[in-house]
mmCIF file of C-alpha atoms in Angstrom:
data_model
loop_
_atom_site.group_PDB
_atom_site.id
_atom_site.type_symbol
_atom_site.label_atom_id
_atom_site.label_comp_id
_atom_site.label_asym_id
_atom_site.label_seq_id
_atom_site.Cartn_x
_atom_site.Cartn_y
_atom_site.Cartn_z
ATOM 1 C CA MET A 1 6.159 -303.645 176.367
ATOM 2 C CA ASN A 2 5.220 -301.844 173.391
ATOM 3 C CA VAL A 3 4.228 -302.207 169.337
ATOM 4 C CA THR A 4 7.988 -301.946 168.387
ATOM 5 C CA ASP A 5 8.693 -305.266 170.699
ATOM 6 C CA ILE A 6 5.770 -307.409 169.540
ATOM 7 C CA LYS A 7 7.108 -306.173 165.772
ATOM 8 C CA THR A 8 10.658 -307.389 166.665
ATOM 9 C CA GLY A 9 8.992 -310.473 168.054
ATOM 10 C CA ILE A 10 7.421 -311.145 165.070
ATOM 11 C CA ALA A 11 10.566 -310.485 162.954
ATOM 12 C CA GLU A 12 12.776 -313.047 164.924
ATOM 13 C CA ALA A 13 10.167 -315.561 164.655
ATOM 14 C CA LEU A 14 9.731 -315.418 160.796
ATOM 15 C CA LYS A 15 14.160 -314.845 160.965
ATOM 16 C CA ALA A 16 14.498 -318.005 162.197
ATOM 17 C CA GLU A 17 12.255 -320.210 160.057
ATOM 18 C CA TYR A 18 13.225 -318.213 157.049
ATOM 19 C CA LYS A 19 16.336 -316.764 157.160
ATOM 20 C CA ASP A 20 16.656 -315.855 153.149
ATOM 21 C CA PHE A 21 13.921 -313.594 153.052
ATOM 22 C CA ASP A 22 14.189 -309.467 153.904
ATOM 23 C CA ILE A 23 11.990 -308.516 156.857
ATOM 24 C CA TYR A 24 10.453 -305.083 156.394
ATOM 25 C CA THR A 25 8.896 -303.426 159.931
ATOM 26 C CA GLU A 26 8.747 -299.674 158.781
ATOM 27 C CA LEU A 27 8.691 -298.941 155.098
ATOM 28 C CA LEU A 28 8.326 -301.108 152.354
ATOM 29 C CA GLU A 29 11.188 -299.872 150.029
ATOM 30 C CA GLN A 30 10.805 -299.602 146.546
ATOM 31 C CA GLY A 31 12.790 -302.194 144.244
ATOM 32 C CA PHE A 32 12.109 -304.480 147.358
ATOM 33 C CA ASN A 33 13.166 -308.209 147.276
ATOM 34 C CA ASP A 34 10.998 -311.133 145.864
ATOM 35 C CA ARG A 35 11.246 -312.865 148.644
ATOM 36 C CA CYS A 36 9.943 -310.605 151.595
ATOM 37 C CA PHE A 37 7.678 -310.186 154.616
ATOM 38 C CA PHE A 38 6.405 -306.574 155.762
ATOM 39 C CA ILE A 39 4.788 -306.740 159.176
ATOM 40 C CA GLU A 40 2.217 -303.918 160.273
ATOM 41 C CA ARG A 41 0.217 -303.157 163.238
ATOM 42 C CA ILE A 42 -3.241 -302.832 161.318
ATOM 43 C CA ALA A 43 -5.218 -301.634 164.375
ATOM 44 C CA SER A 44 -5.495 -302.324 168.199
ATOM 45 C CA LYS A 45 -7.979 -301.767 170.981
ATOM 46 C CA LYS A 46 -7.617 -301.255 174.536
ATOM 47 C CA SER A 47 -9.978 -302.281 177.573
ATOM 48 C CA LYS A 48 -10.094 -301.455 180.872
ATOM 49 C CA MET A 49 -10.321 -304.799 183.482
ATOM 50 C CA LEU A 50 -11.704 -304.886 187.024
ATOM 51 C CA CYS A 51 -8.851 -304.200 189.497
ATOM 52 C CA PHE A 52 -9.553 -303.779 193.178
ATOM 53 C CA SER A 53 -6.363 -301.704 194.101
ATOM 54 C CA ASN A 54 -4.659 -298.308 193.633
ATOM 55 C CA LYS A 55 -3.939 -299.749 190.063
ATOM 56 C CA ASP A 56 -5.654 -299.375 186.708
ATOM 57 C CA ARG A 57 -5.174 -302.729 184.563
ATOM 58 C CA TYR A 58 -5.760 -302.760 180.894
ATOM 59 C CA GLU A 59 -5.536 -305.346 177.942
ATOM 60 C CA GLN A 60 -4.705 -304.254 174.600
ATOM 61 C CA THR A 61 -5.152 -305.965 171.215
ATOM 62 C CA HIS A 62 -2.832 -305.872 168.734
ATOM 63 C CA ASN A 63 -3.700 -306.502 165.140
ATOM 64 C CA PHE A 64 -0.798 -307.128 163.122
ATOM 65 C CA SER A 65 -1.084 -307.953 159.054
ATOM 66 C CA ILE A 66 2.041 -309.789 158.059
ATOM 67 C CA THR A 67 2.639 -309.685 153.886
ATOM 68 C CA CYS A 68 4.801 -311.890 152.530
ATOM 69 C CA PHE A 69 5.579 -311.482 148.428
ATOM 70 C CA TYR A 70 6.733 -314.728 147.229
ATOM 71 C CA ASP A 71 7.317 -315.226 143.600
ATOM 72 C CA ASP A 72 6.610 -319.019 143.642
ATOM 73 C CA SER A 73 3.787 -321.029 142.817
ATOM 74 C CA LYS A 74 0.658 -321.032 144.531
ATOM 75 C CA THR A 75 1.262 -324.376 146.367
ATOM 76 C CA LYS A 76 4.458 -322.826 148.081
ATOM 77 C CA LEU A 77 2.247 -320.182 149.254
ATOM 78 C CA ASP A 78 -0.331 -321.891 150.727
ATOM 79 C CA GLU A 79 2.689 -324.245 152.608
ATOM 80 C CA MET A 80 4.228 -321.236 153.954
ATOM 81 C CA ALA A 81 0.439 -320.005 155.326
ATOM 82 C CA ASP A 82 0.297 -323.237 156.802
ATOM 83 C CA SER A 83 3.677 -322.811 158.543
ATOM 84 C CA LEU A 84 2.752 -319.359 159.655
ATOM 85 C CA TYR A 85 -0.053 -320.721 161.989
ATOM 86 C CA TYR A 86 2.592 -322.790 164.027
ATOM 87 C CA ILE A 87 5.453 -320.287 163.808
ATOM 88 C CA LEU A 88 3.252 -317.196 165.040
ATOM 89 C CA SER A 89 1.091 -318.998 167.539
ATOM 90 C CA GLU A 90 3.696 -317.974 170.249
ATOM 91 C CA ILE A 91 6.102 -315.331 169.825
ATOM 92 C CA ALA A 92 8.969 -313.875 172.724
ATOM 93 C CA ALA A 93 8.645 -309.825 172.811
ATOM 94 C CA GLU A 94 10.745 -308.501 175.255
ATOM 95 C CA GLY A 95 10.911 -311.861 177.485
ATOM 96 C CA VAL A 96 7.528 -312.364 177.746
ATOM 97 C CA LYS A 97 5.702 -315.314 175.722
ATOM 98 C CA LEU A 98 2.712 -313.745 173.560
ATOM 99 C CA ARG A 99 0.075 -316.071 172.239
ATOM 100 C CA GLY A 100 -1.244 -315.372 168.629
ATOM 101 C CA THR A 101 -4.867 -315.578 168.328
ATOM 102 C CA ASN A 102 -7.498 -315.192 165.390
ATOM 103 C CA MET A 103 -4.959 -316.206 163.028
ATOM 104 C CA SER A 104 -6.295 -316.114 159.152
ATOM 105 C CA HIS A 105 -4.871 -315.929 155.683
ATOM 106 C CA SER A 106 -5.431 -315.202 152.185
ATOM 107 C CA CYS A 107 -3.356 -315.584 148.669
ATOM 108 C CA SER A 108 -3.742 -313.675 145.718
ATOM 109 C CA ASP A 109 -1.392 -312.754 142.948
ATOM 110 C CA GLY A 110 1.445 -314.241 144.736
ATOM 111 C CA VAL A 111 0.914 -312.129 147.931
ATOM 112 C CA LEU A 112 0.331 -313.939 151.040
ATOM 113 C CA ILE A 113 -1.471 -311.883 153.508
ATOM 114 C CA PHE A 114 -1.641 -313.606 157.485
ATOM 115 C CA LEU A 115 -3.408 -311.951 160.240
ATOM 116 C CA VAL A 116 -2.427 -312.229 164.031
ATOM 117 C CA ASP A 117 -3.627 -310.583 167.150
ATOM 118 C CA TYR A 118 -1.298 -310.697 170.441
ATOM 119 C CA LYS A 119 -2.993 -309.447 173.692
ATOM 120 C CA THR A 120 -1.002 -307.656 176.352
ATOM 121 C CA GLU A 121 -1.833 -306.404 180.053
ATOM 122 C CA VAL A 122 -0.742 -303.071 180.711
ATOM 123 C CA VAL A 123 -0.804 -301.889 184.374
ATOM 124 C CA VAL A 124 -0.920 -298.125 185.327
ATOM 125 C CA GLU A 125 -0.228 -296.953 188.870
ATOM 126 C CA ASN A 126 -2.715 -294.185 190.250
ATOM 127 C CA GLU A 127 -1.776 -291.155 192.058
ATOM 128 C CA LYS A 128 -2.660 -291.917 195.920
ATOM 129 C CA ALA A 129 -5.645 -289.491 196.641
ATOM 130 C CA ALA A 130 -5.254 -286.932 199.379
ATOM 131 C CA GLU A 131 -6.539 -287.567 202.385
ATOM 132 C CA MET A 132 -9.372 -285.403 203.297
ATOM 133 C CA GLU A 133 -8.297 -282.634 206.327
ATOM 134 C CA VAL A 134 -10.282 -282.908 209.758
ATOM 135 C CA PHE A 135 -12.663 -280.144 210.634
ATOM 136 C CA LYS A 136 -13.325 -278.834 213.639
ATOM 137 C CA ALA A 137 -16.201 -276.849 214.676
ATOM 138 C CA ASN A 138 -17.636 -275.533 217.951
ATOM 139 C CA VAL A 139 -21.302 -275.414 217.687
ATOM 140 C CA GLY A 140 -23.264 -273.541 220.760
ATOM 141 C CA LYS A 141 -26.181 -271.980 221.512
ATOM 142 C CA LYS A 142 -26.325 -268.544 220.200
ATOM 143 C CA GLU A 143 -27.138 -265.749 223.013
#
């Protein structure tokens, strides 16, 4: 699973609830619709987990910002922010359910900025180390 899969999962969750909104995941186009979401990963972190096999396990945390442009009242933006806590609390990415954590939001000048983190686990198989060769030596008395 990669960041594009997570963005797609976020977009699908948003589209299910806000059908009349455009959703952008790459670039915000000039002259965009007043009712739209812009999804971007703003940071990520990778930590190695304890593992007792020939595989390395990592936990990746992806921090996303969902910006919503909505030319309506502040009350509507507040209602939308409240709904995003439920909509983005669990998404599906590549058939895997991901739980949204560390959610927060802010509203200013008709723009809602919603922050959410998603954690994934990555397993990397290590190359098998070559076995050491056997060294034989004849040790004898020097004459």
